[in-house]
PDB file of C-alpha atoms and ligand atoms in Angstrom:
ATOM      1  CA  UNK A 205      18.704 161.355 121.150  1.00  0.00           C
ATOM      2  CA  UNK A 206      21.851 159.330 121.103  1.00  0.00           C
ATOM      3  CA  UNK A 207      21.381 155.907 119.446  1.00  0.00           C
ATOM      4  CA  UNK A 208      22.164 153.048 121.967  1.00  0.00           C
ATOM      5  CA  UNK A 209      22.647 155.359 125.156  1.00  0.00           C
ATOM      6  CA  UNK A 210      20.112 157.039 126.720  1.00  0.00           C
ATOM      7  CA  UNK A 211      22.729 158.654 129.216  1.00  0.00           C
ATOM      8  CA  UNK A 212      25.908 156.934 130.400  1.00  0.00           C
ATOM      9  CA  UNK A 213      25.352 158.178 134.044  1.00  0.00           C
ATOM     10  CA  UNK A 214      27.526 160.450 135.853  1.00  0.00           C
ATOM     11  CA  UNK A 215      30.604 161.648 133.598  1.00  0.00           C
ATOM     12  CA  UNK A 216      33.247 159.899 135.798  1.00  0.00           C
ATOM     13  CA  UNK A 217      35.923 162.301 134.620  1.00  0.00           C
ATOM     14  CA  UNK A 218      34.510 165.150 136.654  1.00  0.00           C
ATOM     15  CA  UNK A 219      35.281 163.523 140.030  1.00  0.00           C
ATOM     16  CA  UNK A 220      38.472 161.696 139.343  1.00  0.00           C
ATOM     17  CA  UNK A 221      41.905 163.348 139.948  1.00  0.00           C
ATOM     18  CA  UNK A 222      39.742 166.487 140.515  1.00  0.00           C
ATOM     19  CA  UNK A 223      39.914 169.254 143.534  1.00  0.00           C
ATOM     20  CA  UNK A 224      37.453 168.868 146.177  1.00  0.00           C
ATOM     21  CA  UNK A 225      35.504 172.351 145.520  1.00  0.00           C
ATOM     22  CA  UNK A 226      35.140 170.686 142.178  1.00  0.00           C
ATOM     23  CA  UNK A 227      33.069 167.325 143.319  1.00  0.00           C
ATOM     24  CA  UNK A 228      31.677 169.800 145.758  1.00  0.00           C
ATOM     25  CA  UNK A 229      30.149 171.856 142.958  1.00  0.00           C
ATOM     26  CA  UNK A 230      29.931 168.593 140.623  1.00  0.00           C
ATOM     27  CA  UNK A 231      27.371 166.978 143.224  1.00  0.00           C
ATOM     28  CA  UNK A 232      25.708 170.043 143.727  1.00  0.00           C
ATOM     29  CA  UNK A 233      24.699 170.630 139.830  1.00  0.00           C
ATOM     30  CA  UNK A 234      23.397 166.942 139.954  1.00  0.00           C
ATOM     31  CA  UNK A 235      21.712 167.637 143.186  1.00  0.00           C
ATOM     32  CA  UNK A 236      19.746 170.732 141.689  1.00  0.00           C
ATOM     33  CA  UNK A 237      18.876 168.863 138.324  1.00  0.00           C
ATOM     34  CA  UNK A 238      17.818 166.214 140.264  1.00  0.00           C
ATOM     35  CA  UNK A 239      15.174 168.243 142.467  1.00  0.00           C
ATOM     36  CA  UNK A 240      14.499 170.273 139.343  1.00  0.00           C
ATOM     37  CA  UNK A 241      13.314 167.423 137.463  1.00  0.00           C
ATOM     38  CA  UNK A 242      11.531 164.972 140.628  1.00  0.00           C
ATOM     39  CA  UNK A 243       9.945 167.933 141.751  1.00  0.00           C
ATOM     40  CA  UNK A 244       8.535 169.437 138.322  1.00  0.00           C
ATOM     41  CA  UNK A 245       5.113 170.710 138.220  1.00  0.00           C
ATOM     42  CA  UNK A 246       5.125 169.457 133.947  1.00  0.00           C
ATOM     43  CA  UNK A 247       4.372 165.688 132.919  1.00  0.00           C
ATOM     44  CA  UNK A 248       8.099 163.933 132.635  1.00  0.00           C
ATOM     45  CA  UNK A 249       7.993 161.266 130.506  1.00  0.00           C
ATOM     46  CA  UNK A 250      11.451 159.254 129.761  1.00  0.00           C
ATOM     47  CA  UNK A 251      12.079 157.539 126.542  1.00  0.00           C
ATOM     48  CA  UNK A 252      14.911 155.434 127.379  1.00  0.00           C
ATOM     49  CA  UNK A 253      16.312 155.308 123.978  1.00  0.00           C
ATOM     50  CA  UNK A 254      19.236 152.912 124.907  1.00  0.00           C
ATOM     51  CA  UNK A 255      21.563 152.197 128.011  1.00  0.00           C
ATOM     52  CA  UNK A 256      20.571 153.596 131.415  1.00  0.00           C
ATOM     53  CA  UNK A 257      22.986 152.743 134.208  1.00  0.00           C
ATOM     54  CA  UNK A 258      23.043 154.779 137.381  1.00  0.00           C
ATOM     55  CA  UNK A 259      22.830 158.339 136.935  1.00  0.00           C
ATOM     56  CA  UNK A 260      20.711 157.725 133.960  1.00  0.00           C
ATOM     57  CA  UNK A 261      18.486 155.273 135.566  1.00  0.00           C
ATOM     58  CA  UNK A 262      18.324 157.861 138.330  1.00  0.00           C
ATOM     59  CA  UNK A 263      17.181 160.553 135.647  1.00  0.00           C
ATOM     60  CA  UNK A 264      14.926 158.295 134.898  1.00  0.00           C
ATOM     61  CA  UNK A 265      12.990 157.277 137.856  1.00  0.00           C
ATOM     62  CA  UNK A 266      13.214 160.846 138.424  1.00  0.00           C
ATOM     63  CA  UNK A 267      10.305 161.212 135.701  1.00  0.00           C
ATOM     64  CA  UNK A 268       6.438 160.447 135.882  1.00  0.00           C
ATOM     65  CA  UNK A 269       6.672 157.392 133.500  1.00  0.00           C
ATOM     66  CA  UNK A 270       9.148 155.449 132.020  1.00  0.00           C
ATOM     67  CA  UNK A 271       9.202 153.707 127.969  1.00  0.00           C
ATOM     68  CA  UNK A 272      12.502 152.104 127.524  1.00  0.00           C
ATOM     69  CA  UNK A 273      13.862 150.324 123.769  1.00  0.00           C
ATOM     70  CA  UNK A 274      13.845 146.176 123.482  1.00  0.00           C
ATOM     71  CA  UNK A 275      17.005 145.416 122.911  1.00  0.00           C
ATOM     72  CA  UNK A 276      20.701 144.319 123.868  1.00  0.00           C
ATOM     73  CA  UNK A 277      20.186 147.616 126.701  1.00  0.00           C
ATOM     74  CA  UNK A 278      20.492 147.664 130.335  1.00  0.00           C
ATOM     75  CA  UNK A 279      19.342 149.827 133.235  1.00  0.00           C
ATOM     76  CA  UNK A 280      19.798 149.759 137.016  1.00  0.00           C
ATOM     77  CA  UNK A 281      22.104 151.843 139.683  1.00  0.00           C
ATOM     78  CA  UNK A 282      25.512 149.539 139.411  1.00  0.00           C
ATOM     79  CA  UNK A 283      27.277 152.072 142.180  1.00  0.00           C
ATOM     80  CA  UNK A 284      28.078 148.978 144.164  1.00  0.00           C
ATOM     81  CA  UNK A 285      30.390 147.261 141.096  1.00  0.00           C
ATOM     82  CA  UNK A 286      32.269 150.605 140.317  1.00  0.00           C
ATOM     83  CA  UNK A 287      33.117 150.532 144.108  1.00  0.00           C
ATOM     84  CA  UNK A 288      30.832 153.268 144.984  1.00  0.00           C
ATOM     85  CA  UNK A 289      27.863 153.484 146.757  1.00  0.00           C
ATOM     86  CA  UNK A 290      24.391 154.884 146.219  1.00  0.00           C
ATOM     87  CA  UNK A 291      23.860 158.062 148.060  1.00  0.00           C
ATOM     88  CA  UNK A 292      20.213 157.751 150.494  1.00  0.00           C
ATOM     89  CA  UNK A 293      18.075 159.891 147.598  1.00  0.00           C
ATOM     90  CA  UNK A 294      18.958 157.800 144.748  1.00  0.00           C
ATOM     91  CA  UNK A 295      18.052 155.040 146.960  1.00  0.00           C
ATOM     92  CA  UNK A 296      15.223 156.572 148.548  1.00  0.00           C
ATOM     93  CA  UNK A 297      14.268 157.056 144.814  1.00  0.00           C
ATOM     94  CA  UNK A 298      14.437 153.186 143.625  1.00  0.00           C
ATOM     95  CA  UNK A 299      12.795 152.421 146.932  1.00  0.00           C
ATOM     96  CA  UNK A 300       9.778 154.625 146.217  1.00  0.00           C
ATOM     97  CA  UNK A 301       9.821 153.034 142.269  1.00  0.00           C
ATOM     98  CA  UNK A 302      10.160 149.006 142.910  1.00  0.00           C
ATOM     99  CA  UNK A 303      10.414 148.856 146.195  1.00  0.00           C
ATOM    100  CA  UNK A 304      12.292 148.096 149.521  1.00  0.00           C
ATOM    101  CA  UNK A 305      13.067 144.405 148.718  1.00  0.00           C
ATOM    102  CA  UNK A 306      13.993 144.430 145.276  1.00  0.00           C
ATOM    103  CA  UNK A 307      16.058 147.849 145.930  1.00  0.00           C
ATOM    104  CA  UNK A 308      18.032 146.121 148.183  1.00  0.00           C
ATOM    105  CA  UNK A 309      18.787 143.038 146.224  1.00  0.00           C
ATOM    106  CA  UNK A 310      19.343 145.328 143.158  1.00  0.00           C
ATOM    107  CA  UNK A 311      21.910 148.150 145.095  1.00  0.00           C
ATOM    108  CA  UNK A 312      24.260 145.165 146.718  1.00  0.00           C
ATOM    109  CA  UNK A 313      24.383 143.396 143.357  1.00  0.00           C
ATOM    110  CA  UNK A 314      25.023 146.437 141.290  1.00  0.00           C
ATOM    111  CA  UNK A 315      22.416 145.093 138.944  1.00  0.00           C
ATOM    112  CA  UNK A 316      21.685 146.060 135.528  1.00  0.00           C
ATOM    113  CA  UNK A 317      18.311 144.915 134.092  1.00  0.00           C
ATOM    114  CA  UNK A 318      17.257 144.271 130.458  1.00  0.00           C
ATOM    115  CA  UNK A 319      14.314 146.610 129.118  1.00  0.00           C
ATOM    116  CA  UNK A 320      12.114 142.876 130.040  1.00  0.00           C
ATOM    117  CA  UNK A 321      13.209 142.386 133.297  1.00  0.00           C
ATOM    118  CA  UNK A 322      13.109 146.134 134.484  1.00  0.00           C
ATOM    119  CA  UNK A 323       9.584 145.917 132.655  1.00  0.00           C
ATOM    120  CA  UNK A 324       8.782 142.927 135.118  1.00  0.00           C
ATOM    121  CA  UNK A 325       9.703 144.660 138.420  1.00  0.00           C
ATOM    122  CA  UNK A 326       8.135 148.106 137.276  1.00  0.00           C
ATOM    123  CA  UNK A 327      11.677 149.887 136.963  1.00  0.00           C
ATOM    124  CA  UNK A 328       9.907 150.744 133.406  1.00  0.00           C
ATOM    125  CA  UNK A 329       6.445 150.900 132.832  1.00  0.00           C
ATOM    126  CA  UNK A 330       6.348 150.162 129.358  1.00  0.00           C
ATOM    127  CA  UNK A 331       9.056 148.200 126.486  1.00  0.00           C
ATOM    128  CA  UNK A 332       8.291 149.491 122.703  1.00  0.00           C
ATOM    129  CA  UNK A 333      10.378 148.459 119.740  1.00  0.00           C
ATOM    130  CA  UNK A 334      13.290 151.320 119.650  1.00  0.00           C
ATOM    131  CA  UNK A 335      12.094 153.188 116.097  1.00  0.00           C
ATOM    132  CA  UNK A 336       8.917 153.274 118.488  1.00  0.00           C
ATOM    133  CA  UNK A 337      10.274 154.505 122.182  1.00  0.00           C
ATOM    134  CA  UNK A 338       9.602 158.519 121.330  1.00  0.00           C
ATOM    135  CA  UNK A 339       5.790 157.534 119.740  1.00  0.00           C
ATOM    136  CA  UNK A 340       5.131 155.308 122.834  1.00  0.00           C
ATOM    137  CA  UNK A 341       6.134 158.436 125.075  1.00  0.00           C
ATOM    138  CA  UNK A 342       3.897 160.488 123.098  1.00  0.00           C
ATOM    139  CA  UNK A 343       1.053 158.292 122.868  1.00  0.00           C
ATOM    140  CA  UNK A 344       1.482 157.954 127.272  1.00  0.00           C
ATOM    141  CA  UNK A 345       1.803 161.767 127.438  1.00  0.00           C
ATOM    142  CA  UNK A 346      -1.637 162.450 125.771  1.00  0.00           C
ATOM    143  CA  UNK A 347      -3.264 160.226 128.440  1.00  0.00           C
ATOM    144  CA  UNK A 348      -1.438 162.050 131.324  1.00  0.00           C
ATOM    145  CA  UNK A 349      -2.048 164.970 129.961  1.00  0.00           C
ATOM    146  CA  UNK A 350      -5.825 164.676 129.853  1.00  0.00           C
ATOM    147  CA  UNK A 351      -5.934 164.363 133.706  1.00  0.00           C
ATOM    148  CA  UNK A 352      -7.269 167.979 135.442  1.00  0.00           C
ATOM    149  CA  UNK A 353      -3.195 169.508 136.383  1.00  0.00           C
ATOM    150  CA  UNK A 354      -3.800 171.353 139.400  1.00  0.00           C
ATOM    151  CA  UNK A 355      -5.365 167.654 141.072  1.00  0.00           C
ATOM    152  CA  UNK A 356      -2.299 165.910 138.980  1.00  0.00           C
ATOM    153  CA  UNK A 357       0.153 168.464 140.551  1.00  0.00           C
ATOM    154  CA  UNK A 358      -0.633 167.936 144.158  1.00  0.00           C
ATOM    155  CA  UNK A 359      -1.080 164.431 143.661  1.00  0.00           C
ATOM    156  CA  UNK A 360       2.459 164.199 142.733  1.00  0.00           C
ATOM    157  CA  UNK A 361       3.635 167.046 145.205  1.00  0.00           C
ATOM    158  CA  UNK A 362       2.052 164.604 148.113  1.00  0.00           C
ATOM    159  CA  UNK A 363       3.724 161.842 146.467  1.00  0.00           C
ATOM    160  CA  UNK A 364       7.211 163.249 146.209  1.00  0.00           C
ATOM    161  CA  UNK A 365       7.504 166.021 148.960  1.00  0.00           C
ATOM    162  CA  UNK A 366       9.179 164.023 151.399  1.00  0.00           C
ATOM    163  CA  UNK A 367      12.174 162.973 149.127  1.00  0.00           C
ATOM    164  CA  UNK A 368      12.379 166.615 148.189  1.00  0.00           C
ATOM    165  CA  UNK A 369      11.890 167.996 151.664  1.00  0.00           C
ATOM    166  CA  UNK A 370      14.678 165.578 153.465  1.00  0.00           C
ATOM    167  CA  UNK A 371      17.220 166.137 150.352  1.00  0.00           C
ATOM    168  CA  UNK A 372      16.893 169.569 150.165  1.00  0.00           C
ATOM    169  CA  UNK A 373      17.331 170.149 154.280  1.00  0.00           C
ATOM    170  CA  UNK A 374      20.648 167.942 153.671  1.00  0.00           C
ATOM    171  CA  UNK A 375      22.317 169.230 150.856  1.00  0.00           C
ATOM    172  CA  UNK A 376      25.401 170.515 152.491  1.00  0.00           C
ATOM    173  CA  UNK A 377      25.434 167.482 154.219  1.00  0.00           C
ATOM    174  CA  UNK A 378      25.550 165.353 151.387  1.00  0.00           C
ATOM    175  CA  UNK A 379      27.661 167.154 149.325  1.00  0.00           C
ATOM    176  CA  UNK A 380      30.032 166.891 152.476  1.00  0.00           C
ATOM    177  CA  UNK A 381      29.807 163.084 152.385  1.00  0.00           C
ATOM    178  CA  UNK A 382      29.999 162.591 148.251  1.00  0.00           C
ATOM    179  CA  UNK A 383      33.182 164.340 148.345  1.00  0.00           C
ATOM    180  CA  UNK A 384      35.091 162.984 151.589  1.00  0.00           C
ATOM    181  CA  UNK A 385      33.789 159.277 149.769  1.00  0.00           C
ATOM    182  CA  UNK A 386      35.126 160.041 146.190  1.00  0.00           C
ATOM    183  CA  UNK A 387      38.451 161.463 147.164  1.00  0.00           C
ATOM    184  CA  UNK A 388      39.316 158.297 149.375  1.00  0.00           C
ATOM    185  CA  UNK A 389      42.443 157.062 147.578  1.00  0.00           C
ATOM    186  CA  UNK A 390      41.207 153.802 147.715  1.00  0.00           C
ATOM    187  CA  UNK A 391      38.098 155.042 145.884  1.00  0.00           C
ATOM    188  CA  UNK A 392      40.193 157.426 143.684  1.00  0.00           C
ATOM    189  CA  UNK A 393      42.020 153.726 142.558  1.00  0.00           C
ATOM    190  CA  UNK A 394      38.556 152.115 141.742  1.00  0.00           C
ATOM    191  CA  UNK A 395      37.566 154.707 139.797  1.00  0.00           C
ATOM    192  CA  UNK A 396      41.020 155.038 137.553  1.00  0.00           C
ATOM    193  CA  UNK A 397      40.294 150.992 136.954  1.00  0.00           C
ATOM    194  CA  UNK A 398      36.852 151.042 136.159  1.00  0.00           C
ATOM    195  CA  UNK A 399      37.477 154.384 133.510  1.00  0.00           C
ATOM    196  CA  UNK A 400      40.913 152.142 132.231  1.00  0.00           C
ATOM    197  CA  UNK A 401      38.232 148.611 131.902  1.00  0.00           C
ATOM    198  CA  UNK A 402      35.687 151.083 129.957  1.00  0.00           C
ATOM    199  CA  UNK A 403      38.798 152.315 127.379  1.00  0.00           C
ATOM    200  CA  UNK A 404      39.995 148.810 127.241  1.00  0.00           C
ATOM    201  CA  UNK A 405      36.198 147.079 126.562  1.00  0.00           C
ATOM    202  CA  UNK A 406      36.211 149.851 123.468  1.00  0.00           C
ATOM    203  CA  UNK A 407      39.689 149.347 121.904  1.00  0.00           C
TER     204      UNK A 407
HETATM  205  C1  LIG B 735      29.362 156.332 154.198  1.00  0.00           C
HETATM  206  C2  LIG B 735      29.104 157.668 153.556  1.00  0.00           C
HETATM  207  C3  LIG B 735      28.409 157.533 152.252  1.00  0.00           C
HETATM  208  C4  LIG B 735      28.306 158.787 151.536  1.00  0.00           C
HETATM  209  C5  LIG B 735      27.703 158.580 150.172  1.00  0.00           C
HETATM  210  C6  LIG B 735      27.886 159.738 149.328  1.00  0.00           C
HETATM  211  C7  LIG B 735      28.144 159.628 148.047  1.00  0.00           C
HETATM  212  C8  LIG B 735      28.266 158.370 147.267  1.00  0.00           C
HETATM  213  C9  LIG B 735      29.400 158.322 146.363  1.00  0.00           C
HETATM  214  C10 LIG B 735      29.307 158.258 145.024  1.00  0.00           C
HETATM  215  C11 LIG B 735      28.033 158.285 144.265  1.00  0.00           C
HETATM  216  C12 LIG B 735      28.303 158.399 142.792  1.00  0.00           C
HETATM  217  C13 LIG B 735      27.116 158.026 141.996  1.00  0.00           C
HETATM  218  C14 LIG B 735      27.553 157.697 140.606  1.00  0.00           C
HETATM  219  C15 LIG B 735      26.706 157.596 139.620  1.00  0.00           C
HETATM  220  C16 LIG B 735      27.134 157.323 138.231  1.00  0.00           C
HETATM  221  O1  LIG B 735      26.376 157.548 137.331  1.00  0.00           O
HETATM  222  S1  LIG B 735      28.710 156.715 137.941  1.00  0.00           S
HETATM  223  C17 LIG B 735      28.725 156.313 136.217  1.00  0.00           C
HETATM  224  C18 LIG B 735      28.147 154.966 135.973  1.00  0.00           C
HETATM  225  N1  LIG B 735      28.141 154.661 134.562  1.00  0.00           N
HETATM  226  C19 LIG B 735      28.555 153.514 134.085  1.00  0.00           C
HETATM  227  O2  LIG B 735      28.987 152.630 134.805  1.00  0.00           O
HETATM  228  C20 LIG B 735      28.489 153.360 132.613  1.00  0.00           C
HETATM  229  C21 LIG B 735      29.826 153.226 132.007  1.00  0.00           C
HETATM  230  N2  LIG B 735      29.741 153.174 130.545  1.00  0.00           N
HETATM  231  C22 LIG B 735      29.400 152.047 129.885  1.00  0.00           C
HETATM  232  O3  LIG B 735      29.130 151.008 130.444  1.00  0.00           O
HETATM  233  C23 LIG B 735      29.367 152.161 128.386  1.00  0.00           C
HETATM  234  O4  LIG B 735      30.083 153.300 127.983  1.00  0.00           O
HETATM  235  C24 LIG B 735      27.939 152.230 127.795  1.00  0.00           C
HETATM  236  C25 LIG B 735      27.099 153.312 128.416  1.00  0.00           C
HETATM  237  C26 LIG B 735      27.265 150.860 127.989  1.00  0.00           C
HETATM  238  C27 LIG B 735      28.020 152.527 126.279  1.00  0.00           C
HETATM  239  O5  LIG B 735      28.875 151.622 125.678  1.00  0.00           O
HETATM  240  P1  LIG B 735      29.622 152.011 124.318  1.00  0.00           P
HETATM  241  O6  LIG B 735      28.730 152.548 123.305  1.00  0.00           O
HETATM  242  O7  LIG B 735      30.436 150.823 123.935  1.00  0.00           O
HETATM  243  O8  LIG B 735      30.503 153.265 124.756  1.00  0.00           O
HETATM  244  P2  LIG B 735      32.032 153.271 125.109  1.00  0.00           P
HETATM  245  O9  LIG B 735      32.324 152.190 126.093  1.00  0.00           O
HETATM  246  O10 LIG B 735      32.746 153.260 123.830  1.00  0.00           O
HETATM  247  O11 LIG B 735      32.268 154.653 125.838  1.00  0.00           O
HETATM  248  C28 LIG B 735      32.637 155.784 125.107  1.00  0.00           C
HETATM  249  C29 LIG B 735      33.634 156.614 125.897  1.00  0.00           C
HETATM  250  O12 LIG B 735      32.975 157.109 127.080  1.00  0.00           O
HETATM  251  C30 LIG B 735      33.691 156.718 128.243  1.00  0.00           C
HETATM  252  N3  LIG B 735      32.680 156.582 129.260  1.00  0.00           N
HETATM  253  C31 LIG B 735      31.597 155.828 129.191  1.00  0.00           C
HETATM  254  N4  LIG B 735      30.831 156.027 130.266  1.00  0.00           N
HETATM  255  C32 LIG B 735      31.451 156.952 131.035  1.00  0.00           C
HETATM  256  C33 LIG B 735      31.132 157.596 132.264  1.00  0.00           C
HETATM  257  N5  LIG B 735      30.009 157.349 132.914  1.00  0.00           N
HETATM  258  N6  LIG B 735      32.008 158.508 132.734  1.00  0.00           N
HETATM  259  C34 LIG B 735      33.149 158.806 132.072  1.00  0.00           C
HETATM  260  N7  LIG B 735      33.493 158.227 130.897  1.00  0.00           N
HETATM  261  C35 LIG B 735      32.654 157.320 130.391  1.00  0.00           C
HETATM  262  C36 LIG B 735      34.430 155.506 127.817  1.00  0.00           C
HETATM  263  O13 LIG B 735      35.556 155.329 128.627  1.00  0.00           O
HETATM  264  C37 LIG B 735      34.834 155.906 126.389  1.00  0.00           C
HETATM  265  O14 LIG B 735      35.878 156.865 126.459  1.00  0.00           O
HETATM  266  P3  LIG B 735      36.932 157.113 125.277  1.00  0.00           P
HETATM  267  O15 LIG B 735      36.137 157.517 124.106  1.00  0.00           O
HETATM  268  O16 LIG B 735      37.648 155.835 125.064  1.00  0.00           O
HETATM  269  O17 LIG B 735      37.834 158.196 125.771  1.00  0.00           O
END
C-alpha cells in the first residue's frame, strides 16, 4: 500500500500527446480490469488507504465493500473539473452505489468527499483510523466470507449483470467515443493544464 494514496486514478500521461491506437488500447486495459474486478466471483473488499479520486474511486465501487482511512483524504469521480466527462459505466456504477440523485449532483460538481461525508452518503461503508483500514477489511471479509458462495455469487451476478452485460456489448463503442473525446484539442489543452496545476501544487 502507498501511504496517503490509495490510487491517483487514471495515469493522465497515457492519454495525453499520445496516438490514438494508444488511448484505444489504454481504455481497453481499464475496460477489462474493470469487468475483471465488478464481475469477480471472490469477495472484493477495498481498503482505501488514502486518496481516491476517479479512477480510484471507480476501482473502488467496483468492489463488494468499501473501508476508507479518517483523515485529510478525498474520494469521488472529479471528471467534470479536469474537463472530462464520466463515461455511462462509471456512472452507471456510482448510480448503482449512492444513487441517481446524489450521482448527479456529485458528477456536475466534480466532487470529492472526505472519508465522513462519503461515509454519510454510502460511497464507503465503513471509516477506521488509517493504522486500522487493512484490520477493518479483514475483520468485514470474515463476515462475508461466512455467507454460503454459490447463493453469494448469484446474488451478486443478479446484482451486477446488467452493468456487465450493456458494457461488454459496447466496448468498441466506447472505446470509439473515449478516444475521439480525449484527442479533442480543446480537451488535449485541459489536460496539459490540469498535469502543469498538479507539478505546480508539488513544487
Ligand atoms: C459525448 C461523448 C462522451 C464520450 C465519453 C467517453 C469518454 C470520457 C472521457 C474521459 C474519461 C476519463 C476518465 C478519467 C479518469 C481519471 O482517473 S483521470 C485522473 C484523475 N486523477 C486526479 O485528478 C488526481 C490527480 N492527483 C492528485 O490530485 C494528487 O496527485 C493526489 C492523488 C491527491 C496526491 O497528492 P500528492 O501526494 O501531493 O502527489 P503529487 O501531487 O506530488 O503527485 C505526484 C506526481 O504524480 C503526478 N500525478 C498525480 N496524479 C496523476 C494522474 N492521475 N495522472 C498523471 N500524473 C499524475 C503529479 O503531477 C506528480 O508528478 P511529478 O512527480 O511532478 O512528475
Amino acid at each position: 500500500m502507498v501511504p496517503n494514496i490509495f490510487s491517483a486514478g487514471l495515469d493522465i500521461t497515457e492519454f495525453y500527446q499520445k496516438k490514438p491506437e494508444e488511448t484505444d488500447a489504454f481504455w481497453r486495459t481499464l475496460q477489462d480490469v474493470f469487468l475483471r474486478l465488478y464481475g469477480s466471483k471472490l469477495v472484493t473488499i477495498a481498503a482505501i488507504s488514502g486518496h481516491s479520486p476517479a479512477g480510484g474511486c471507480l476501482l473502488a465501487m467496483a468492489c463488494d465493500y468499501r473501508v476508507m482511512a479518517t483523515g485529510k483524504y478525498t474520494i469521488g469521480l472529479n471528471e467534470t473539473l479536469l474537463g472530462i466527462i464520466a463515461p455511462f459505466w462509471f456512472i452507471e456504477t456510482m448510480k448503482n452505489t449512492i444513487g441517481h440523485r446524489e450521482t448527479e449532483k456529485s458528477l456536475q460538481l466534480g466532487k470529492l468527499y472526505s472519508p465522513e461525508q462519503a461515509e454519510n452518503i454510502g460511497l464507503v461503508d465503513q471509516i477506521c483510523p488509517p493504522d486500522d483500514v487493512l484490520g477493518c477489511a479483514r475483520k468485514e471479509m470474515v463476515k462475508w466470507l461466512k455467507i454460503p458462495d454459490h447463493a453469494r455469487i448469484l446474488t451478486k451476478q443478479l446484482m451486477r449483470n446488467e452493468l456487465i452485460n450493456n458494457l461488454s456489448s459496447k466496448r468498441k463503442e466506447d472505446i470509439y467515443n473515449f478516444t475521439s473525446f480525449v484527442q479533442k484539442d480543446s480537451i488535449q489543452r485541459s489536460l496539459g493544464l490540469y498535469l502543469e496545476s498538479l507539478k505546480k501544487k508539488k513544487s
